[in-house]
Amino acid sequence: ILGRGEEFTRAVKIEYEGIRKEHHATQQAKEFLPLEKARTNEQSFDWTTYTPPKPDFLGLREFSVSVEELVPYIDWTPFFWTWELQGKYPAILENEGELGKRARELFDDAQTLLNQLIADRRIHPRGVCGFFPANRVGDSIEVYTDETRSSVLKHLHFLRQQMVKKDDTPNRCLADFIAPKDSGQADFIGAFAVTAGPVVVEMADEYKADHDDYNAILVQALGDRLAEAFAEYMHKQARDAWGYGRTENLSMPEIIKEKYRGIRPAAGYPACPAHTEKITLFEILHATDLAGIELTESMAMTPPSSVSGLYFSHPDSRYFPLGRINRDQSEDYAQRKGWPLEKVEKWLSPNLGYTP
């Protein structure tokens, strides 16, 4: 026999379970298109009038650069966010209040440490970049072994926005930016993985051993900025290899603001929240062997100051948030990956618009 307290607890649980189910049913009815209907509202292009550019090399290339080469590509604004200083660089340095004072002190310390890193050459950033023939099939991309396109090297699987749109915007998927297989157009996709290297962690540990937590955090923050700068540097090399980058005539601030053509989405970010696509990316790039980057069981990259992603060249390619998806898309994604639905739901849990 239940006590009155237990009865009350059970009644509340039953009530809230009913509210939860009703909420999710309502949300599903209001917010989601059936996957097939969302696909009919894809971002479509006239592939008969557009010819995808061909990069000047196919396959993989290794890169090893100096810290000094990456400095111009550093976006300093997120560096200040690491220290909870909200503002944009360089304007934050001109702030006349306490914010500006703290920002200037921090920036001066960062420049001192950065100059030290340049001088002692302990950090050796490494990366790998590749271009591959590719075509779209549904919401996936076939990556081919060579230009005959007769043999599939790997499949990259993407997800589509499934929310009901109240205007004429499409339900986007990253696969939309690659020419469909039946279009007759030979398209290409790029991929990259870069790292500031393991020495960043080693230096941070050395500072911690000396009870210098400030410089431990500072060197890690700089390592992250260098990795992102390397990604920006590599993207410039990729745009040049595609041809259109050679005539873009952008200043460094414009490059950092991504005023260029094309995008480089990363697995785990809003347009491609599926972290597990890193597995395929790393296999394509041989990232562990060629760049010294490994994936943990949680799909984090190690060394931590590392960045990886894909290159899309279409001039109308853009970033977008996927948002939440419905069960039919989870089932479709599981089928494409050859995974149990439960495994897909585990990895995509932040994006599920339903309760598994």
Coordinates of C-alpha atoms in Angstrom, one line a residue:
I1 CA 0.0 0.0 0.0
L2 CA 1.4 3.4 -1.0
G3 CA 1.7 6.2 1.6
R4 CA 0.1 9.5 0.9
G5 CA 3.4 11.0 -0.1
E6 CA 4.2 8.2 -2.5
E7 CA 0.7 8.4 -4.0
F8 CA 1.2 12.1 -4.6
T9 CA 4.6 11.5 -6.2
R10 CA 3.1 8.9 -8.5
A11 CA 0.2 11.1 -9.4
V12 CA 2.5 14.0 -10.3
K13 CA 4.7 11.7 -12.4
I14 CA 1.6 10.4 -14.3
E15 CA 0.4 13.9 -14.8
Y16 CA 3.7 15.2 -16.1
E17 CA 4.2 12.2 -18.3
G18 CA 0.8 13.0 -19.9
I19 CA 1.8 16.7 -20.4
R20 CA 5.1 15.6 -21.9
K21 CA 3.5 13.3 -24.4
E22 CA 0.9 15.9 -25.3
H23 CA 3.6 18.6 -25.7
H24 CA 5.7 16.4 -28.0
A25 CA 2.6 15.4 -30.0
T26 CA 1.7 19.0 -30.4
Q27 CA 5.2 20.1 -31.3
Q28 CA 5.5 17.3 -33.9
A29 CA 2.2 18.4 -35.5
K30 CA 3.2 22.0 -35.5
E31 CA 6.9 22.0 -36.2
F32 CA 7.9 19.1 -38.5
L33 CA 7.4 18.3 -42.1
P34 CA 7.4 14.6 -43.1
L35 CA 11.0 14.0 -44.4
E36 CA 9.9 13.4 -47.9
K37 CA 8.0 16.6 -48.0
A38 CA 11.0 18.5 -46.6
R39 CA 13.1 17.0 -49.4
T40 CA 10.7 18.5 -52.0
N41 CA 11.5 21.9 -50.5
E42 CA 15.3 21.4 -50.9
Q43 CA 17.6 24.2 -51.9
S44 CA 17.6 23.6 -55.7
F45 CA 20.0 24.9 -58.3
D46 CA 20.0 25.0 -62.0
W47 CA 22.8 22.5 -62.6
T48 CA 22.4 22.9 -66.4
T49 CA 23.9 26.4 -66.3
Y50 CA 26.5 25.9 -63.6
T51 CA 29.8 24.0 -64.0
P52 CA 31.5 23.1 -60.7
P53 CA 35.1 24.1 -60.5
K54 CA 37.8 21.4 -60.6
P55 CA 40.6 21.7 -58.1
D56 CA 44.2 21.7 -59.5
F57 CA 45.0 18.5 -57.6
L58 CA 43.1 15.5 -56.4
G59 CA 44.0 13.3 -53.4
L60 CA 45.8 14.3 -50.3
R61 CA 48.5 16.9 -49.4
E62 CA 50.2 17.3 -46.1
F63 CA 51.0 20.7 -44.7
S64 CA 53.5 21.8 -42.0
V65 CA 53.6 25.5 -41.3
S66 CA 55.2 27.8 -38.7
V67 CA 53.3 29.6 -36.0
E68 CA 54.5 32.9 -37.6
E69 CA 52.7 32.0 -40.9
L70 CA 49.5 31.5 -39.0
V71 CA 49.5 34.8 -37.0
P72 CA 47.9 36.9 -39.7
Y73 CA 45.0 34.5 -39.9
I74 CA 44.2 34.6 -36.1
D75 CA 40.7 35.8 -35.2
W76 CA 41.2 37.4 -31.9
T77 CA 37.6 38.0 -30.9
P78 CA 36.9 34.4 -29.6
F79 CA 40.1 34.6 -27.7
F80 CA 38.6 37.3 -25.5
W81 CA 35.4 35.3 -25.1
T82 CA 37.5 32.5 -23.5
W83 CA 38.2 35.0 -20.7
E84 CA 34.5 36.1 -20.6
L85 CA 35.4 39.5 -22.1
Q86 CA 32.5 40.3 -24.4
G87 CA 33.5 42.5 -27.3
K88 CA 34.9 42.4 -30.8
Y89 CA 38.6 42.8 -31.7
P90 CA 40.1 45.3 -32.2
A91 CA 37.3 47.6 -30.9
I92 CA 37.5 45.9 -27.5
L93 CA 41.0 47.3 -27.0
E94 CA 39.7 50.8 -27.4
N95 CA 37.1 50.5 -24.7
E96 CA 37.7 53.2 -22.1
G97 CA 36.4 51.3 -19.1
E98 CA 37.5 48.3 -17.1
L99 CA 36.7 46.0 -20.0
G100 CA 39.2 47.7 -22.3
K101 CA 41.8 47.8 -19.5
R102 CA 41.5 44.0 -18.9
A103 CA 41.4 43.3 -22.6
R104 CA 44.6 45.3 -23.3
E105 CA 46.4 43.6 -20.4
L106 CA 45.4 40.2 -21.7
F107 CA 46.2 41.0 -25.3
D108 CA 49.7 42.2 -24.3
D109 CA 50.3 38.9 -22.4
A110 CA 49.1 36.9 -25.3
Q111 CA 51.5 38.8 -27.7
T112 CA 54.4 38.1 -25.4
L113 CA 53.6 34.4 -25.2
L114 CA 52.9 34.3 -29.0
N115 CA 56.3 35.8 -29.7
Q116 CA 57.9 33.3 -27.4
L117 CA 56.2 30.5 -29.4
I118 CA 57.5 31.9 -32.6
A119 CA 61.0 32.2 -31.3
D120 CA 61.4 28.8 -29.6
R121 CA 59.7 26.9 -32.4
R122 CA 58.4 24.2 -30.0
I123 CA 55.0 24.2 -31.7
H124 CA 54.8 22.5 -35.1
P125 CA 51.3 22.8 -36.7
R126 CA 50.5 20.0 -39.0
G127 CA 47.6 19.4 -41.4
V128 CA 46.2 17.4 -44.3
C129 CA 43.9 18.6 -47.1
G130 CA 42.3 16.6 -49.8
F131 CA 40.0 17.0 -52.9
F132 CA 37.8 14.2 -54.2
P133 CA 35.4 13.7 -57.0
A134 CA 31.9 13.7 -55.5
N135 CA 28.2 13.7 -56.3
R136 CA 25.0 13.9 -54.4
V137 CA 22.6 11.0 -53.9
G138 CA 19.6 12.0 -51.9
D139 CA 20.8 13.6 -48.6
S140 CA 24.2 11.8 -48.9
I141 CA 27.3 12.5 -50.9
E142 CA 29.2 9.8 -52.7
V143 CA 33.0 10.4 -52.5
Y144 CA 34.7 8.6 -55.4
T145 CA 38.2 7.0 -55.6
D146 CA 39.0 8.7 -58.9
E147 CA 37.5 10.7 -61.7
T148 CA 35.9 7.7 -63.4
R149 CA 33.4 7.9 -60.6
S150 CA 32.9 4.1 -60.9
S151 CA 34.0 3.3 -57.4
V152 CA 32.7 4.8 -54.2
L153 CA 35.4 5.6 -51.6
K154 CA 33.1 6.6 -48.8
H155 CA 29.6 8.0 -48.2
L156 CA 29.1 11.3 -46.3
H157 CA 25.6 11.4 -44.7
F158 CA 23.8 14.6 -43.9
L159 CA 20.6 15.7 -42.3
R160 CA 17.9 18.0 -43.6
Q161 CA 16.0 20.9 -41.9
Q162 CA 12.6 19.5 -41.1
M163 CA 10.9 22.4 -39.5
V164 CA 7.8 23.9 -41.2
K165 CA 9.0 27.1 -42.9
K166 CA 6.6 30.0 -42.8
D167 CA 8.2 31.7 -45.8
D168 CA 9.7 30.6 -49.0
T169 CA 13.1 29.5 -47.6
P170 CA 14.1 25.9 -48.4
N171 CA 14.6 23.0 -46.0
R172 CA 18.4 22.9 -46.4
C173 CA 20.8 20.0 -46.3
L174 CA 24.6 20.3 -46.9
A175 CA 24.2 17.7 -49.6
D176 CA 22.2 20.3 -51.7
F177 CA 25.4 22.1 -52.4
I178 CA 26.9 19.2 -54.4
A179 CA 25.7 18.4 -57.9
P180 CA 23.3 15.4 -58.0
K181 CA 24.6 12.3 -59.6
D182 CA 22.0 12.4 -62.3
S183 CA 22.8 16.0 -63.2
G184 CA 25.7 15.0 -65.5
Q185 CA 27.9 17.5 -63.6
A186 CA 31.2 16.3 -62.2
D187 CA 31.5 17.9 -58.8
F188 CA 34.2 17.8 -56.1
I189 CA 34.4 18.1 -52.4
G190 CA 37.3 19.1 -50.2
A191 CA 38.3 17.9 -46.7
F192 CA 40.8 19.0 -44.1
A193 CA 42.2 18.3 -40.6
V194 CA 44.7 20.6 -38.9
T195 CA 46.2 20.8 -35.4
A196 CA 48.5 23.1 -33.4
G197 CA 50.0 19.8 -32.1
P198 CA 50.5 18.1 -28.8
V199 CA 53.1 20.6 -27.5
V200 CA 50.2 23.0 -26.5
V201 CA 49.0 20.5 -23.9
E202 CA 52.6 19.8 -22.8
M203 CA 53.3 23.5 -22.2
A204 CA 50.0 23.9 -20.3
D205 CA 51.0 21.0 -18.1
E206 CA 54.4 22.6 -17.5
Y207 CA 52.7 25.8 -16.4
K208 CA 50.3 23.9 -14.1
A209 CA 53.2 22.1 -12.5
D210 CA 54.6 25.5 -11.7
H211 CA 51.2 26.5 -10.3
D212 CA 50.9 29.1 -13.1
D213 CA 47.2 28.5 -14.0
Y214 CA 47.0 31.8 -15.9
N215 CA 49.7 30.9 -18.5
A216 CA 48.3 27.4 -18.7
I217 CA 45.0 28.7 -19.8
L218 CA 46.7 31.4 -22.0
V219 CA 48.7 28.8 -24.0
Q220 CA 45.7 26.6 -24.4
A221 CA 43.7 29.6 -25.7
L222 CA 46.4 30.5 -28.1
G223 CA 46.6 26.9 -29.2
D224 CA 42.9 27.0 -30.1
R225 CA 43.4 30.3 -32.0
L226 CA 46.3 28.8 -33.9
A227 CA 44.3 25.8 -34.9
E228 CA 41.4 27.9 -36.1
A229 CA 43.9 30.2 -37.9
F230 CA 45.4 27.1 -39.6
A231 CA 41.9 26.1 -40.8
E232 CA 41.5 29.6 -42.2
Y233 CA 45.0 29.4 -43.8
M234 CA 44.2 26.0 -45.3
H235 CA 40.9 27.2 -46.7
K236 CA 42.7 29.9 -48.5
Q237 CA 45.0 27.3 -50.1
A238 CA 41.9 25.3 -51.0
R239 CA 40.2 28.2 -52.7
D240 CA 43.4 28.9 -54.6
A241 CA 43.5 25.3 -55.7
W242 CA 39.9 25.6 -56.9
G243 CA 40.9 28.6 -58.9
Y244 CA 38.5 31.2 -57.7
G245 CA 40.5 32.1 -54.6
R246 CA 43.3 33.5 -56.7
T247 CA 41.2 36.5 -57.8
E248 CA 39.2 37.1 -54.6
N249 CA 41.4 40.1 -53.6
L250 CA 40.2 40.1 -49.9
S251 CA 42.0 41.8 -47.0
M252 CA 42.8 39.7 -44.0
P253 CA 39.9 41.1 -41.9
E254 CA 37.6 40.2 -44.8
I255 CA 39.0 36.7 -44.9
I256 CA 38.5 36.3 -41.1
K257 CA 34.9 37.6 -41.6
E258 CA 34.5 34.8 -44.2
K259 CA 33.7 37.2 -47.1
Y260 CA 34.9 34.6 -49.6
R261 CA 33.1 32.0 -51.7
G262 CA 32.3 28.6 -50.2
I263 CA 32.0 27.2 -46.7
R264 CA 33.9 24.7 -44.5
P265 CA 31.3 23.1 -42.2
A266 CA 32.6 20.9 -39.4
A267 CA 30.9 17.8 -37.9
G268 CA 29.3 18.7 -34.6
Y269 CA 28.3 22.2 -35.6
P270 CA 24.8 23.5 -36.4
A271 CA 24.6 22.5 -40.1
C272 CA 26.1 19.1 -39.4
P273 CA 25.5 18.1 -35.8
A274 CA 26.4 14.4 -36.3
H275 CA 29.8 14.1 -34.7
T276 CA 30.2 10.6 -36.0
E277 CA 30.7 11.8 -39.5
K278 CA 34.3 12.6 -38.3
I279 CA 35.0 8.9 -38.5
T280 CA 34.4 8.9 -42.3
L281 CA 36.3 12.2 -42.6
F282 CA 39.3 10.9 -40.8
E283 CA 39.3 7.7 -42.9
I284 CA 39.2 9.8 -46.1
L285 CA 42.1 12.0 -44.9
H286 CA 44.2 9.4 -43.1
A287 CA 44.2 12.2 -40.5
T288 CA 45.8 10.2 -37.7
D289 CA 48.8 9.1 -39.9
L290 CA 49.3 12.3 -41.8
A291 CA 48.4 15.0 -39.2
G292 CA 48.7 13.2 -35.9
I293 CA 45.1 13.8 -34.9
E294 CA 43.0 11.1 -33.3
L295 CA 39.4 10.7 -32.3
T296 CA 38.3 9.8 -28.8
E297 CA 35.3 7.6 -28.0
S298 CA 33.2 10.8 -27.7
M299 CA 34.4 12.0 -31.1
A300 CA 36.5 14.8 -29.6
M301 CA 39.8 15.4 -31.5
T302 CA 43.1 15.0 -29.8
P303 CA 45.3 17.0 -29.5
P304 CA 42.6 19.3 -28.4
S305 CA 43.7 22.3 -30.5
S306 CA 42.6 20.7 -33.7
V307 CA 40.0 21.5 -36.4
S308 CA 38.5 19.4 -39.2
G309 CA 35.8 19.8 -41.8
L310 CA 34.7 19.8 -45.4
Y311 CA 35.0 22.3 -48.2
F312 CA 32.0 23.2 -50.4
S313 CA 32.7 25.4 -53.5
H314 CA 29.3 26.3 -54.7
P315 CA 28.9 30.1 -54.6
D316 CA 25.5 29.8 -52.9
S317 CA 26.6 27.4 -50.3
R318 CA 26.0 28.7 -46.8
Y319 CA 25.9 27.8 -43.1
F320 CA 22.5 27.1 -41.4
P321 CA 21.2 25.6 -38.2
L322 CA 19.7 22.1 -38.7
G323 CA 17.3 22.5 -35.8
R324 CA 15.4 19.5 -34.5
I325 CA 14.4 16.5 -36.6
N326 CA 11.6 14.0 -36.4
R327 CA 11.6 10.2 -36.0
D328 CA 11.2 9.5 -39.7
Q329 CA 14.5 11.3 -40.4
S330 CA 16.3 9.5 -37.6
E331 CA 15.1 6.2 -39.1
D332 CA 16.2 7.2 -42.6
Y333 CA 19.7 8.3 -41.2
A334 CA 20.1 5.0 -39.4
Q335 CA 19.3 3.1 -42.5
R336 CA 21.8 5.1 -44.6
K337 CA 24.5 4.6 -42.0
G338 CA 23.7 1.0 -41.4
W339 CA 23.3 1.6 -37.7
P340 CA 20.6 0.7 -35.2
L341 CA 18.1 3.5 -34.6
E342 CA 19.0 3.5 -30.9
K343 CA 22.7 4.3 -31.7
V344 CA 21.6 7.2 -34.0
E345 CA 19.3 8.6 -31.4
K346 CA 22.0 8.5 -28.8
W347 CA 24.4 10.6 -31.0
L348 CA 21.7 12.9 -32.2
S349 CA 19.9 13.4 -28.9
P350 CA 20.3 17.2 -28.8
N351 CA 18.6 17.5 -32.2
L352 CA 15.7 15.1 -31.6
G353 CA 12.3 16.7 -31.7
Y354 CA 10.7 13.6 -30.1
T355 CA 11.3 11.3 -27.2
P356 CA 12.9 8.0 -28.2

